Short mmCIF file of C-alpha atoms and ligand atoms in Angstrom, two decimals:
data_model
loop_
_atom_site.label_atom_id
_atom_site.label_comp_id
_atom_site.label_asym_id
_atom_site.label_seq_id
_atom_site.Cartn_x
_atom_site.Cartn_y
_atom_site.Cartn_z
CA UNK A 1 8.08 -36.03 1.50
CA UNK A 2 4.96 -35.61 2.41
CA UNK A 3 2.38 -32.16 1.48
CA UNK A 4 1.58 -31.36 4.78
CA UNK A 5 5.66 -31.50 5.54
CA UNK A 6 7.05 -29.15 2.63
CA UNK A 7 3.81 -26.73 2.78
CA UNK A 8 4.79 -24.06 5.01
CA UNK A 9 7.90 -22.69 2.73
CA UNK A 10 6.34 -24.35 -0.93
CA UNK A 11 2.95 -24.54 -1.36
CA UNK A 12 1.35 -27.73 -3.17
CA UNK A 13 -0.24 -25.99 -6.46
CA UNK A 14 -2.15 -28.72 -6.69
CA UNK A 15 -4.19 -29.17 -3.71
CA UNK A 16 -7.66 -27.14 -2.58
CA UNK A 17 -7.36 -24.77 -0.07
CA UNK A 18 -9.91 -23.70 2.31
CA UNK A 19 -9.31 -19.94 4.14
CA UNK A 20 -11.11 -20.20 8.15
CA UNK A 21 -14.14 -18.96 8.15
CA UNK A 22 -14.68 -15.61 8.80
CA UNK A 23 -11.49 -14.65 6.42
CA UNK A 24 -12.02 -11.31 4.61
CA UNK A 25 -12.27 -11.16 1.10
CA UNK A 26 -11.44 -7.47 -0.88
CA UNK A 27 -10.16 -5.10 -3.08
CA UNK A 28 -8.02 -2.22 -2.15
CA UNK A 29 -7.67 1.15 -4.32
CA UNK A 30 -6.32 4.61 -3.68
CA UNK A 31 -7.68 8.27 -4.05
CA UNK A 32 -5.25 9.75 -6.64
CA UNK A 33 -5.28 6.71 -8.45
CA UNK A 34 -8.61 6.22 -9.22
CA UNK A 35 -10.81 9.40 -8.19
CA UNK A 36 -9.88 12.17 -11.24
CA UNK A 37 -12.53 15.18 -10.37
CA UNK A 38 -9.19 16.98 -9.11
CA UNK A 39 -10.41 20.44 -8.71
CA UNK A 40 -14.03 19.15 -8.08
CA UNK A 41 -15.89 20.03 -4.72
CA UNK A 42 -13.51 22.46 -3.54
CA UNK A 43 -10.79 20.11 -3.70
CA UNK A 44 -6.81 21.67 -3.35
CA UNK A 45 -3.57 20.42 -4.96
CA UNK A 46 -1.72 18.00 -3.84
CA UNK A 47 2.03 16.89 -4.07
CA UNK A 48 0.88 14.06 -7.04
CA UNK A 49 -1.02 17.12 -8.30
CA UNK A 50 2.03 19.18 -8.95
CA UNK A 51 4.43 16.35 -9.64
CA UNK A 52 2.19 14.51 -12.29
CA UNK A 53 2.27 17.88 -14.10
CA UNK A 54 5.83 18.17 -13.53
CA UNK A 55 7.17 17.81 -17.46
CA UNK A 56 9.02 14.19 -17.37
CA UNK A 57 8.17 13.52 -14.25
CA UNK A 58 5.45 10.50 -14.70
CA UNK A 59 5.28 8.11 -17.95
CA UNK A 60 3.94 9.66 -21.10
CA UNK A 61 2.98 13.47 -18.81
CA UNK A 62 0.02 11.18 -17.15
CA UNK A 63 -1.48 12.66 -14.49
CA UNK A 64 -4.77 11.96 -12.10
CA UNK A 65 -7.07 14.47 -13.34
CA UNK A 66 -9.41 12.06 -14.52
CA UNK A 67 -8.19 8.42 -13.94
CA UNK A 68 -10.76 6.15 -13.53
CA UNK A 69 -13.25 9.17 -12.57
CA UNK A 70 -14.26 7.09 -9.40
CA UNK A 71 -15.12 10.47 -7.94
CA UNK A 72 -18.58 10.50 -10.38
CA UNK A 73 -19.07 6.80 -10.95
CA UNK A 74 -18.88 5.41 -7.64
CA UNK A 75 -22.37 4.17 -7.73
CA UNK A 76 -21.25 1.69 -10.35
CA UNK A 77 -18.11 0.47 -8.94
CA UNK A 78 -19.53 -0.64 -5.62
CA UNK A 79 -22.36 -2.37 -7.73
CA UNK A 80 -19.49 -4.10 -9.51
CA UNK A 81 -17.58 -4.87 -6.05
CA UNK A 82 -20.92 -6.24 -5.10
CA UNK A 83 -21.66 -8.56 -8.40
CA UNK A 84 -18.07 -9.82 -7.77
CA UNK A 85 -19.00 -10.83 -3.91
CA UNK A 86 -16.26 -8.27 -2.34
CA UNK A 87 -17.18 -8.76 1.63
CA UNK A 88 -13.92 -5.24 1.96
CA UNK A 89 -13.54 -2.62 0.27
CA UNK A 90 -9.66 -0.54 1.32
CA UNK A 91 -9.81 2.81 -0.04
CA UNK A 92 -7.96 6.00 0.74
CA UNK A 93 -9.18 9.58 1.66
CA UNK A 94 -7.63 12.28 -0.32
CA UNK A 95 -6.54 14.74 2.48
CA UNK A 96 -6.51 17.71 -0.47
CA UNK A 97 -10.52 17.28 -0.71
CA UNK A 98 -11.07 17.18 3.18
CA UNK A 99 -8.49 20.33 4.04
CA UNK A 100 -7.74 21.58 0.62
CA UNK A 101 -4.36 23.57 2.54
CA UNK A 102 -3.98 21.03 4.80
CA UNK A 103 -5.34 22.29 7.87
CA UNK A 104 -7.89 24.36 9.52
CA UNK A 105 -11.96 23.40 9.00
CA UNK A 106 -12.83 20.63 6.79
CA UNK A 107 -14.49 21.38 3.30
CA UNK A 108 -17.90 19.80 4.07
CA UNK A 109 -18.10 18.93 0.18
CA UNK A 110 -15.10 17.10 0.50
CA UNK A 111 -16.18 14.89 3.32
CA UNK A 112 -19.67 14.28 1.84
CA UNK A 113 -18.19 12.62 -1.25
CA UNK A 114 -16.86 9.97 1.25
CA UNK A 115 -20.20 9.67 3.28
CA UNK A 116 -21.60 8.53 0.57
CA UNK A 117 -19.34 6.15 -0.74
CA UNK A 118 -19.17 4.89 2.52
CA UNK A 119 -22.78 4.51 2.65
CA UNK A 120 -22.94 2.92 -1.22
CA UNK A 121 -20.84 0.51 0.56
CA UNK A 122 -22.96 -0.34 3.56
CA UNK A 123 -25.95 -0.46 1.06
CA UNK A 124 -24.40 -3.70 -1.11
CA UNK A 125 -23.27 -4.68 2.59
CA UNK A 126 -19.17 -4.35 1.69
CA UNK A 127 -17.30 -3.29 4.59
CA UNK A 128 -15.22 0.07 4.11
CA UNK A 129 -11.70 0.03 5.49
CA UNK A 130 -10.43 3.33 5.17
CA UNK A 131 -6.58 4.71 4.29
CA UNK A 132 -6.34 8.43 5.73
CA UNK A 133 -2.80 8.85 3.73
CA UNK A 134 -1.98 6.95 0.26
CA UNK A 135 0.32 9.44 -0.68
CA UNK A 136 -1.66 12.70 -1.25
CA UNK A 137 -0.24 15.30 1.09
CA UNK A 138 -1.49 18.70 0.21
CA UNK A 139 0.64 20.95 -1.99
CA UNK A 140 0.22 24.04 1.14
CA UNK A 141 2.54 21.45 3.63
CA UNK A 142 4.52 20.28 1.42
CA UNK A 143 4.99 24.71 0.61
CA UNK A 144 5.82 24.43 4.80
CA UNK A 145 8.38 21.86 4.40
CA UNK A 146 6.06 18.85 3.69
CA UNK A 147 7.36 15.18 6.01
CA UNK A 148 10.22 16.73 6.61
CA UNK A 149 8.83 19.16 9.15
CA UNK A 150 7.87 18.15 12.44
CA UNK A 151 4.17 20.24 12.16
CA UNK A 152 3.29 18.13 9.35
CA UNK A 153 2.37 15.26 11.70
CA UNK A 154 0.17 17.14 14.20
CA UNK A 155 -1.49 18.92 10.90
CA UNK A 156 -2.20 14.68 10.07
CA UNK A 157 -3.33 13.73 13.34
CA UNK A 158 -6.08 16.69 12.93
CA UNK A 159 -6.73 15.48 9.61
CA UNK A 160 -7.70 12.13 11.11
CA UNK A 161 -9.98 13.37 13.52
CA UNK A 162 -12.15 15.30 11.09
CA UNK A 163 -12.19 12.37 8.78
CA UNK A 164 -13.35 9.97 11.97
CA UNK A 165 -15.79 12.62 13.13
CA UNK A 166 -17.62 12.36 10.20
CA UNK A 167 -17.29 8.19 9.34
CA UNK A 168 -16.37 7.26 12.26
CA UNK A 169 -20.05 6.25 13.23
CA UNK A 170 -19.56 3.64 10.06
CA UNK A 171 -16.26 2.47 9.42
CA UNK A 172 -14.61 0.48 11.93
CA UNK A 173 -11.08 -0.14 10.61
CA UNK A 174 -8.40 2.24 9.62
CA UNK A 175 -5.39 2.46 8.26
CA UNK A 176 -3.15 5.52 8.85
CA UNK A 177 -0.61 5.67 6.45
CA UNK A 178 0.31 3.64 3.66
CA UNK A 179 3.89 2.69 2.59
CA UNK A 180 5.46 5.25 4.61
CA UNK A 181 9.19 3.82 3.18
CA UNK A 182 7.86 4.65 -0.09
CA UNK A 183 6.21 7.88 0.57
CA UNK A 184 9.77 9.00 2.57
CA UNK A 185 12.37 7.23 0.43
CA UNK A 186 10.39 7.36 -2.93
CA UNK A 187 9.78 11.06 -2.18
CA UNK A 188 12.54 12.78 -0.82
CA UNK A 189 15.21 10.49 -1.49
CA UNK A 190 15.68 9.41 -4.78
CA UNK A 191 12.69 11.92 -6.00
CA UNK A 192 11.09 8.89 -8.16
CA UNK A 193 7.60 9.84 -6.54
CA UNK A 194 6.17 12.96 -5.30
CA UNK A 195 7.16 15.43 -4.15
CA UNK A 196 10.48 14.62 -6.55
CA UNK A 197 13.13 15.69 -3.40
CA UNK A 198 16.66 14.06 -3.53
CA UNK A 199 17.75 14.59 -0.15
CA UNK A 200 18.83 12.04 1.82
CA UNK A 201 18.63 13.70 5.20
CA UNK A 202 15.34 15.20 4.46
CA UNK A 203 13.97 11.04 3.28
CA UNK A 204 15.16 10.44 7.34
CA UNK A 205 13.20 13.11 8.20
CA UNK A 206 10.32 12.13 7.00
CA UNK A 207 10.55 8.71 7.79
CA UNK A 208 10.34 9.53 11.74
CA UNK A 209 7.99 12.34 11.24
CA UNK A 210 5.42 10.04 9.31
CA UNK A 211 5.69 8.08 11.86
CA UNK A 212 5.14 10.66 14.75
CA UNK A 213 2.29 11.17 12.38
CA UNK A 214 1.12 7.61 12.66
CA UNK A 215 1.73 7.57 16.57
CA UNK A 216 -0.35 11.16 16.51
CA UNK A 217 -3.23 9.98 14.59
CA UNK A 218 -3.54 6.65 16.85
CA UNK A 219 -4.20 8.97 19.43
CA UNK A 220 -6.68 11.11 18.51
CA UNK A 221 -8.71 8.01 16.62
CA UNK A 222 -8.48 6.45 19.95
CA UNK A 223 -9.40 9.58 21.84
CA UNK A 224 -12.47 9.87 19.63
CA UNK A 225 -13.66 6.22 19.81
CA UNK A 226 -12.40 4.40 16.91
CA UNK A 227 -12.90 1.19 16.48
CA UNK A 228 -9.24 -0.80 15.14
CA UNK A 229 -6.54 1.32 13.70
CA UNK A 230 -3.74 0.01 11.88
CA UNK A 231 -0.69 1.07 9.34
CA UNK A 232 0.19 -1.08 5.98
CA UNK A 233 3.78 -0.95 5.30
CA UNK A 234 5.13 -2.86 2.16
CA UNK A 235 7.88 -4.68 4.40
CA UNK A 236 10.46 -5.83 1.90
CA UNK A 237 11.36 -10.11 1.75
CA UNK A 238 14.92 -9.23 1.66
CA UNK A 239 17.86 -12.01 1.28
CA UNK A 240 21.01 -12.55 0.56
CA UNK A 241 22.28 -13.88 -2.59
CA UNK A 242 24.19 -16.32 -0.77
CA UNK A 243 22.91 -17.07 2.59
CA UNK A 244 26.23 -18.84 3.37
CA UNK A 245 28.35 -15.76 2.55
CA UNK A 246 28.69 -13.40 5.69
CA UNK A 247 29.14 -10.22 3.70
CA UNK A 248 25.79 -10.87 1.74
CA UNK A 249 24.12 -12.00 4.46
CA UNK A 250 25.55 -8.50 6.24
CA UNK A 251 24.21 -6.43 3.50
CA UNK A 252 20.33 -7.96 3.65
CA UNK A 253 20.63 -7.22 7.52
CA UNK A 254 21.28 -3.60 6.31
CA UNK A 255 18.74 -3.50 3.85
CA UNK A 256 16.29 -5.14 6.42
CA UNK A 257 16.76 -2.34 8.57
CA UNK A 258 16.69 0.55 6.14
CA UNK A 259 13.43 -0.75 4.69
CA UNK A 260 11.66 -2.67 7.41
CA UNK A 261 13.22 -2.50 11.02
CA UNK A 262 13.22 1.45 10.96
CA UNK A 263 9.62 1.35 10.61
CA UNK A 264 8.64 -1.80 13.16
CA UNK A 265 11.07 -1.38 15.53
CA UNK A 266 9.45 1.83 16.63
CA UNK A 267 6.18 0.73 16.28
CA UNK A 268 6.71 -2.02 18.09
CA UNK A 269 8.13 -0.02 20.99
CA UNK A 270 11.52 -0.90 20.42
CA UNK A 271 12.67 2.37 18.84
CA UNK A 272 14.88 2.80 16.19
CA UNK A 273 17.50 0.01 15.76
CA UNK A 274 21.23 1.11 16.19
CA UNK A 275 22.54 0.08 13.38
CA UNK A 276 19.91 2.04 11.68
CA UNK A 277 20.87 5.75 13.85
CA UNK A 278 24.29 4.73 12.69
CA UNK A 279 23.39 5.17 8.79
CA UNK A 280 21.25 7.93 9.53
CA UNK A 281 24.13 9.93 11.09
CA UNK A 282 26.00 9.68 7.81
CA UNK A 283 23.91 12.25 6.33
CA UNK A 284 21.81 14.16 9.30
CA UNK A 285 22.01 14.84 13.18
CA UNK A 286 18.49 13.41 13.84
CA UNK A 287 17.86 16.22 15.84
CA UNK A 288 14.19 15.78 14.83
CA UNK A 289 13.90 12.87 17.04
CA UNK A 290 12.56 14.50 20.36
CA UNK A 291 11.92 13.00 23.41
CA UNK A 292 8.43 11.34 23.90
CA UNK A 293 8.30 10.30 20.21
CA UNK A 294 9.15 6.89 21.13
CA UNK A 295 6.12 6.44 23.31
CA UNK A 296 3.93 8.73 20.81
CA UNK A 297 4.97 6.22 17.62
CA UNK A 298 4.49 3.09 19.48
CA UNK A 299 1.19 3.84 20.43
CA UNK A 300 -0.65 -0.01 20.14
CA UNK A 301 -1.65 -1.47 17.09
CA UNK A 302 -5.02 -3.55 16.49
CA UNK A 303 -3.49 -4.47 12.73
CA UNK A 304 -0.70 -4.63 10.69
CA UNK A 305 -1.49 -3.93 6.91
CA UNK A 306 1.22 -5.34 4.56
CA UNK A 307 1.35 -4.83 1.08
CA UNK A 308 3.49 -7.46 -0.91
CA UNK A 309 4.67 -7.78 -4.50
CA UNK A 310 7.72 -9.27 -4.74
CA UNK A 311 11.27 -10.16 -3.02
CA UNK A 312 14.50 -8.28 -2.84
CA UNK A 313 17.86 -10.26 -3.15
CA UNK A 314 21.44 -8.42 -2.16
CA UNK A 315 24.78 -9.19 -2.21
CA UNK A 316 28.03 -7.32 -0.90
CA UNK A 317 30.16 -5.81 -3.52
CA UNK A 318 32.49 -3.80 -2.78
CA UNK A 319 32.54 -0.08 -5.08
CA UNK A 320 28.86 -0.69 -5.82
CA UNK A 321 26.99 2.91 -5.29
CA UNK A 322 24.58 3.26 -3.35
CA UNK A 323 20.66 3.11 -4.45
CA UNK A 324 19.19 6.27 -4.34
CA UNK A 325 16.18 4.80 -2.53
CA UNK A 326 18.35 3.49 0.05
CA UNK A 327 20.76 5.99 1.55
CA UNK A 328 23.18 4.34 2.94
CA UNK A 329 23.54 0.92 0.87
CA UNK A 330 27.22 1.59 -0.56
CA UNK A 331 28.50 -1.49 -1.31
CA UNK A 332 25.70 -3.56 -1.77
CA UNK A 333 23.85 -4.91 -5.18
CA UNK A 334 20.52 -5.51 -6.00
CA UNK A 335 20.23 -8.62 -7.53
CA UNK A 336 18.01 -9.68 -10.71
CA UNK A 337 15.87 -13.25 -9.53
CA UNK A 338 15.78 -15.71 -12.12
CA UNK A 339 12.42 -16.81 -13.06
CA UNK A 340 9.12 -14.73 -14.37
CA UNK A 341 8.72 -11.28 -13.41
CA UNK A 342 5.81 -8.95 -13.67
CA UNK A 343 4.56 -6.00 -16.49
CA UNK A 344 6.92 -3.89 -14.07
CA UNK A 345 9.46 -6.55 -14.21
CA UNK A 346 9.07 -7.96 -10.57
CA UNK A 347 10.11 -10.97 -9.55
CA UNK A 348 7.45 -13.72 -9.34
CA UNK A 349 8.05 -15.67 -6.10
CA UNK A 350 4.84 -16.69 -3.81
CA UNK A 351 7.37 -18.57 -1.32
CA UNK A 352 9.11 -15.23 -0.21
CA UNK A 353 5.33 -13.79 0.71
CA UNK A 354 4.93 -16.81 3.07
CA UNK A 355 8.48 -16.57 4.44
CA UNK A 356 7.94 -12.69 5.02
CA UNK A 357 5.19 -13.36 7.23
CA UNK A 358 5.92 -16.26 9.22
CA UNK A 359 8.82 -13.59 9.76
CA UNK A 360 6.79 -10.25 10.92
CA UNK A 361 4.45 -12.61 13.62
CA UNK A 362 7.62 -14.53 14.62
CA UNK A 363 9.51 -10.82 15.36
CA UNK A 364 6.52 -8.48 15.63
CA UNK A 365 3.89 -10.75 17.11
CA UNK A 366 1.21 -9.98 18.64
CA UNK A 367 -0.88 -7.51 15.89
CA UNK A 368 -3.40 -9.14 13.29
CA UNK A 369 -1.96 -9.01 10.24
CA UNK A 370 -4.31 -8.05 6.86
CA UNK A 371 -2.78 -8.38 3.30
CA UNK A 372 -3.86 -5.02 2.29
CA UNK A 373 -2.08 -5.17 -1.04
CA UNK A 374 -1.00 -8.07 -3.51
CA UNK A 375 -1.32 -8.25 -7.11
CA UNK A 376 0.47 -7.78 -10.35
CA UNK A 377 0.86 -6.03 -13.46
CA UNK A 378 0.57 -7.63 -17.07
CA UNK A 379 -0.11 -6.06 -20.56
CA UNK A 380 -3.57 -6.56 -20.43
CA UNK A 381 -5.76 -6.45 -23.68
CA UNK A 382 -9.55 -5.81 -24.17
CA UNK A 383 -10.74 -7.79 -27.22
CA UNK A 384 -14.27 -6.09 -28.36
CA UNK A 385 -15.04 -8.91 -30.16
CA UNK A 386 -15.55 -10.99 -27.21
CA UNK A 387 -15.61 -8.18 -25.19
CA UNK A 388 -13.12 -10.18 -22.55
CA UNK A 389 -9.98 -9.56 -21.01
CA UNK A 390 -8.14 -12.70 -20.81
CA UNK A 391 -5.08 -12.50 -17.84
CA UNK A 392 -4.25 -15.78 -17.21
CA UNK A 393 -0.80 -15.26 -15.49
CA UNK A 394 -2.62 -12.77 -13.18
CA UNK A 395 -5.00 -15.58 -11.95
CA UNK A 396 -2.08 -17.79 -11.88
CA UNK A 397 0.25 -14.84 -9.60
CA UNK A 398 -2.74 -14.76 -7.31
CA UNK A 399 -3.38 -17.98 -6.78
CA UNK A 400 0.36 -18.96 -5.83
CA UNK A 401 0.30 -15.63 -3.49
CA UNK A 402 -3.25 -17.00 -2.06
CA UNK A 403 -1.46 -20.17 -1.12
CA UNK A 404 1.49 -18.32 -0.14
CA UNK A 405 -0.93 -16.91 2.55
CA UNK A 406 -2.60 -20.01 3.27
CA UNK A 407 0.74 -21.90 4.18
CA UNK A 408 1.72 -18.62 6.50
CA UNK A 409 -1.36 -19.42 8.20
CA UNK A 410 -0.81 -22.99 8.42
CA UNK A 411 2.36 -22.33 10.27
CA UNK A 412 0.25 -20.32 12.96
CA UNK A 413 0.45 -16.98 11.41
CA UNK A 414 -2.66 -14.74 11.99
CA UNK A 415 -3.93 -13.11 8.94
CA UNK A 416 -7.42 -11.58 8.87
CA UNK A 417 -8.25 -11.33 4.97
CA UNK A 418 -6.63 -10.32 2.33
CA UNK A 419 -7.47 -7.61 -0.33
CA UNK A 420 -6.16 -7.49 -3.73
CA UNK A 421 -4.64 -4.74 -5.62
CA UNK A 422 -6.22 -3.61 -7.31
CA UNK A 423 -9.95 -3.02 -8.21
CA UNK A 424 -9.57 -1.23 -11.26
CA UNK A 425 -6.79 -0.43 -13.34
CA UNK A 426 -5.60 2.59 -12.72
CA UNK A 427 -2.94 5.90 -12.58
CA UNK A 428 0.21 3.70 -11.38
CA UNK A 429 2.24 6.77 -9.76
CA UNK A 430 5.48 7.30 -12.12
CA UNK A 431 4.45 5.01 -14.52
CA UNK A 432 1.07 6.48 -15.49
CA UNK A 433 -1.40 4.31 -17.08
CA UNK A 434 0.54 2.42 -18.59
CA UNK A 435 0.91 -0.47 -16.09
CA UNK A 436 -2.53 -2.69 -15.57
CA UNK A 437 -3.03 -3.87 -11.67
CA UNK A 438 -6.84 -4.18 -11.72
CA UNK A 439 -8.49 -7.32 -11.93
CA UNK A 440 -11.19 -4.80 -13.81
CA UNK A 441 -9.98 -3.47 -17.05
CA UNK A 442 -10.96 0.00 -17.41
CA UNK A 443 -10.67 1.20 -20.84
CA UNK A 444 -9.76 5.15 -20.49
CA UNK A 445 -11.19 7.17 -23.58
CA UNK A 446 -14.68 5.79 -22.29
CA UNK A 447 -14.25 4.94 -19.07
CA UNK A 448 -15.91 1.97 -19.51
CA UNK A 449 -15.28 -1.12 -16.84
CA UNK A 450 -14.67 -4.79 -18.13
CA UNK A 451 -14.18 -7.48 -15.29
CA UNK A 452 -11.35 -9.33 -16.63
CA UNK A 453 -11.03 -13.62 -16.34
CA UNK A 454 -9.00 -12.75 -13.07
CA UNK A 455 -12.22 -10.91 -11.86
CA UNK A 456 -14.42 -13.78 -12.30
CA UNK A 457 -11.52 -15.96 -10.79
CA UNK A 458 -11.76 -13.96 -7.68
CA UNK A 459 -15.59 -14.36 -7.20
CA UNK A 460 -15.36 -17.98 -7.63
CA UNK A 461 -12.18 -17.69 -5.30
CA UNK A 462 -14.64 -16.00 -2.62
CA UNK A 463 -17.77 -17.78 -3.03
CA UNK A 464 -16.00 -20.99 -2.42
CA UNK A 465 -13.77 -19.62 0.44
CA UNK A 466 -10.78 -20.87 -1.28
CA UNK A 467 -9.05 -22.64 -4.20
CA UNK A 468 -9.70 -25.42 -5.95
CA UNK A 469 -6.70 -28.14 -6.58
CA UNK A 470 -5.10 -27.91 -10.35
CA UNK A 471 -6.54 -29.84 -12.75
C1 LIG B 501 2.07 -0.05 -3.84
C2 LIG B 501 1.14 1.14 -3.68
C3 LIG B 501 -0.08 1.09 -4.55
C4 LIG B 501 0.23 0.55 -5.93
C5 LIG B 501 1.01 -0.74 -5.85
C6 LIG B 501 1.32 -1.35 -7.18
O1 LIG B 501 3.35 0.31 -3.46
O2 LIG B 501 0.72 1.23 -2.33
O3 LIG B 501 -0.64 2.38 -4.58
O4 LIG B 501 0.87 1.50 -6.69
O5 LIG B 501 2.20 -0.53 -5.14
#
């Protein structure tokens, strides 16, 4: 058979690849992760806040007080972004520093910090694409109920106006919200993330009301001029174990819409799939579903950011509980993938990234799509000697996932660039810093930056536009 036959579903290691011209090349970070200088600048608490100091809460009682101290050596890491030819630059605004109680006036200290990283950015001419919500809701809404209360997404939709009133004479793309599955599910379902709630009912809630939030925000971006808006989910590649079997093929359908058609169906103006009202009826009357939210949430889209890692592979048995991240999935097993996995143990499987988006333009077409998050974790070590850090099955995940992207857009799919994650190394949520995502080492005690061999990798990866074929 020949290459150009088999190279839509398996990619041909061997053979260069050329992205179209045009193609954005990044990074992508987030505020709590990297930014430390917590109570700096008038800065409030936010939900990560209180949960990282939560005792057992996050990996070894990490927390983001300091992380990578972006917040004070900004300057630096855009000169680094620069050396490594970044032509994007995805970072997220931490709401806490803009509104430190999550509404009323912004904190003009707050909002300065970001004019001039935005600025920084201009200067080494790296386009910033802005996040308004990676996670960081301020500890006062979450006091009021957090996602779970309907106010919560008008107090966002403000939010995003002051943030565009100041940058919005710079930055031309935005992101609302990312990973609102994980910041719902992970939050107030199974309570693995901030704010640590294990209520079902209330994970529903917040679902929908994140994405009133979304709809709300669209709006008032719009109303104010923005240039192209966008949301990044982390849709899941979800099959079943046996594709022939009609009860495991039943159970990814279930898991498809619990993870991805709840959020694109309404986004896409199709409101929320049935089968999905029927699980959510199990444990709530989704009273909080109000007329007009349909139209609100499916407010148009001029990109679709997804974030990709890894697949997800089910199968129907029978007495199996259900996952706490996924209320609803009695019955139905996660199953291990053979083959490499990750630092965090993920699966390893480029294919399922190209079969997930020939997917999302084939049922959600229409919307740009960005990769605003790939990457892996690997126990990554500095050696002083050489002063190198060698990750060699980094470079080799990203290269497979780069091809994985360039077959999806082979087969007609239309992705705009694609920005890894991450940067730097940094606080991984519930696992601390303990888990190493940047393609920049960052060695804590000193804060001190060392590109590692992926790093270099990537610039060669950008300067050429592509890969190379394997040796
Ligand atoms: C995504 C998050 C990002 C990072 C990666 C590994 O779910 O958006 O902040 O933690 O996973």
């Amino acid at each position: 058979m020949s290459t150009q036959a088999t190279s839509h579903t398996s990619p041909d290691m061997a053979a260069p690849v050329t992205f179209p011209p045009g193609f954005v090349w990044g990074a992508a970070t987030a505020a709590y992760q990297i930014e430390g200088a917590a109570t700096v600048d008038g800065r409030g608490a936010s939900i990560w806040d209180t949960f990282s100091h939560t005792p057992g809460a996050v990996h070894d009682g990490d927390t983001g007080d300091t992380a990578c101290d972006h917040y004070h050596r900004y300057p630096d890491d855009v000169a680094l972004m620069a050396r490594l030819g970044l032509g994007a630059y995805r970072f997220s605004i931490a709401w806490p520093r803009i509104q430190p109680r999550g509404s009323g006036p912004a904190n003009p200290a707050g909002l300065d910090f970001y004019d001039r990283l935005v600025d920084s950015l201009f200067g080494h001419g790296i386009e910033p694409i802005v996040t308004l919500y990676h996670w960081d809701l301020p500890q006062a809404l979450e006091d009021d109920g957090g996602w779970a209360t309907r106010d919560t997404a008008y107090r966002f939709a403000e939010y995003a106006a002051l943030v565009h009133e100041r940058l919005g004479d710079r930055v031309h793309r935005w992101i609302t919200l990312n990973e609102p599955w994980c910041a719902a599910f992970l939050g107030y379902a199974s309570g693995i993330h901030a704010p640590g709630r294990t209520d079902p009912a209330a994970a529903f809630a917040a679902a929908h009301h994140l994405l009133l939030g979304h709809g709300l925000a669209v709006r008032s971006l719009r109303d104010a001029g923005a240039g192209e808006i966008g949301i990044t989910l982390n849709p899941a590649a979800v099959r079943p174990a046996d594709p022939s079997a009609e009860d495991d093929a039943a159970a990814a359908r279930t898991i498809d819409g619990l993870h991805n058609r709840i959020f694109l169906d309404p986004l896409f103006g199709r409101g929320y799939p049935a089968d999905v009202v029927d699980v959510v009826r199990r444990f709530t009357d989704p009273a909080w579903m109000q007329p007009g939210d349909d139209d609100i949430i499916a407010a148009p889209l001029d990109l679709l950011g997804v974030n990709y890692y890894t697949p997800t592979v089910v199968a129907a048995r029978a007495g199996t509980p259900p996952s706490a991240v996924y209320p609803g999935s009695d019955g139905i097993e996660f199953q291990a993938v053979p083959g490499p996995v990750t630092a965090m143990g993920w699966p390893i499987e480029p294919a399922s990234f190209t079969t997930l988006l020939t997917r999302l333009a084939a049922d959600y077409s229409g919307v740009p799509i960005w990769i605003t998050e790939n990457g892996a974790a690997f126990d990554d070590h500095h050696d002083p000697a050489t002063d190198r850090v060698a990750d060699p099955d980094r470079i080799h995940y990203l290269d497979g996932h780069l091809r994985a992207v360039h077959a999806a857009l082979s087969a007609g799919v239309d992705v705009r660039g694609y920005l890894v994650w991450s940067l730097l190394d940094n606080f991984e949520w519930a696992e601390g810093y303990r888990k190493r995502f940047g393609i920049v080492f960052v060695h804590y005690p000193t804060q001190n930056r060392v590109p590692k061999d992926s790093a270099r990798w990537y610039q060669a990866v950008i300067n050429r536009g592509g890969l190379p074929g394997a040796p």
